Amino acid sequence: NAGVTQTPKFQVLKTGQSMTLQCAQDMNHNSMYWYRQDPGMGLRLIYYSASEGTTDKGEVPNGYNVSRLNKREFSLRLESAAPSQTSVYFCASEDISYEQYFGPGTRLTVT
Amino acid sequence: AQKITQTQPGMFVQEKEAVTLDCTYDTSDQSYGLFWYKQPSSGEMIFLIYQGSYDEQNATEGRYSLNFQKARKSANLVISASQLGDSAMYFCAMRDRNSGYSTLTFGKGTMLLVSP
């Protein structure tokens, strides 16, 4: 049981480059989430997916797109990276008692 | 207005002592849930404890307890008998109707340092 896995762990991009952050969970959870964590800001929700085939915007969705490929996988795409998107990105999935399980995070730097 | 407020950027405690981390929240809903997560220096987020707004008893999980004062809208985390491994960032979070009960709103966190 791997829980929630994220790839890559680290990434450096140049401004304007694109990339996709991958997330997968093996706990058969319906809901999945993408957060970003910046110093002094706590975690802020980017997008979430309450079930396979649905996605909704969170607090800070601008500059991002998501895909809920199937029940297991929820990817986050940066189409044209900006320095303001330098952050640590966490994926999470949620069980029926509302406990969220987090992946190990992706540390992204945009230069 | 912030939905979750953690007023203590940092807290220090000696090993084996108890410590309280403050959290106040803002919601007009009657039905909501409050959560605490721990983030050690390694970066992962670890669920600690949950309190539902209708729960009559304060939640407890081992050395963690939640001091829930509904009228004051506070949900403070109490860690008893602190250990060196408790040194970490602690986040309070809430789910309520405004978020469609679908999402968590996090506070900015409190850094706890436990000294020998």
CSV table of C-alpha atoms in Angstrom, one decimal, chain A residues 33 35 37 40-43 45 48 90 94 97-104, chain B residues 35 37 39 42-45 47 50 91 95 99 101-104 106-108:
chain,number,residue,atom,x,y,z
A,33,TYR,CA,-6.8,17.6,-4.0
A,35,TYR,CA,-2.4,22.3,-2.8
A,37,GLN,CA,2.5,25.6,0.2
A,40,GLY,CA,4.1,31.9,5.9
A,41,MET,CA,1.0,31.1,3.9
A,42,GLY,CA,-0.1,27.6,5.0
A,43,LEU,CA,-1.6,25.3,2.4
A,45,LEU,CA,-6.1,24.7,-2.5
A,48,TYR,CA,-9.9,19.4,-6.3
A,90,PHE,CA,1.0,18.6,-2.3
A,94,GLU,CA,-9.6,11.8,1.2
A,97,SER,CA,-14.4,10.2,7.3
A,98,TYR,CA,-12.9,13.3,5.7
A,99,GLU,CA,-9.3,12.5,6.7
A,100,GLN,CA,-6.9,13.6,4.0
A,101,TYR,CA,-3.8,11.7,3.2
A,102,PHE,CA,-1.0,13.7,1.7
A,103,GLY,CA,1.7,12.8,-0.8
A,104,PRO,CA,5.4,13.6,-0.1
B,35,PHE,CA,-8.6,19.2,11.9
B,37,TYR,CA,-2.1,18.3,10.9
B,39,GLN,CA,4.3,18.7,9.2
B,42,SER,CA,10.8,16.1,6.3
B,43,GLY,CA,7.8,17.8,4.7
B,44,GLU,CA,5.0,15.3,4.8
B,45,MET,CA,1.6,16.2,6.2
B,47,PHE,CA,-3.2,13.9,10.2
B,50,TYR,CA,-10.5,15.7,14.2
B,91,PHE,CA,-1.7,23.4,11.0
B,95,ARG,CA,-14.3,22.2,6.6
B,99,SER,CA,-16.6,25.2,1.0
B,101,TYR,CA,-18.0,20.4,2.8
B,102,SER,CA,-15.6,19.4,0.0
B,103,THR,CA,-12.5,21.3,0.9
B,104,LEU,CA,-10.3,22.2,3.8
B,106,PHE,CA,-5.8,25.8,6.5
B,107,GLY,CA,-4.4,28.3,8.9
B,108,LYS,CA,-0.8,29.6,8.4
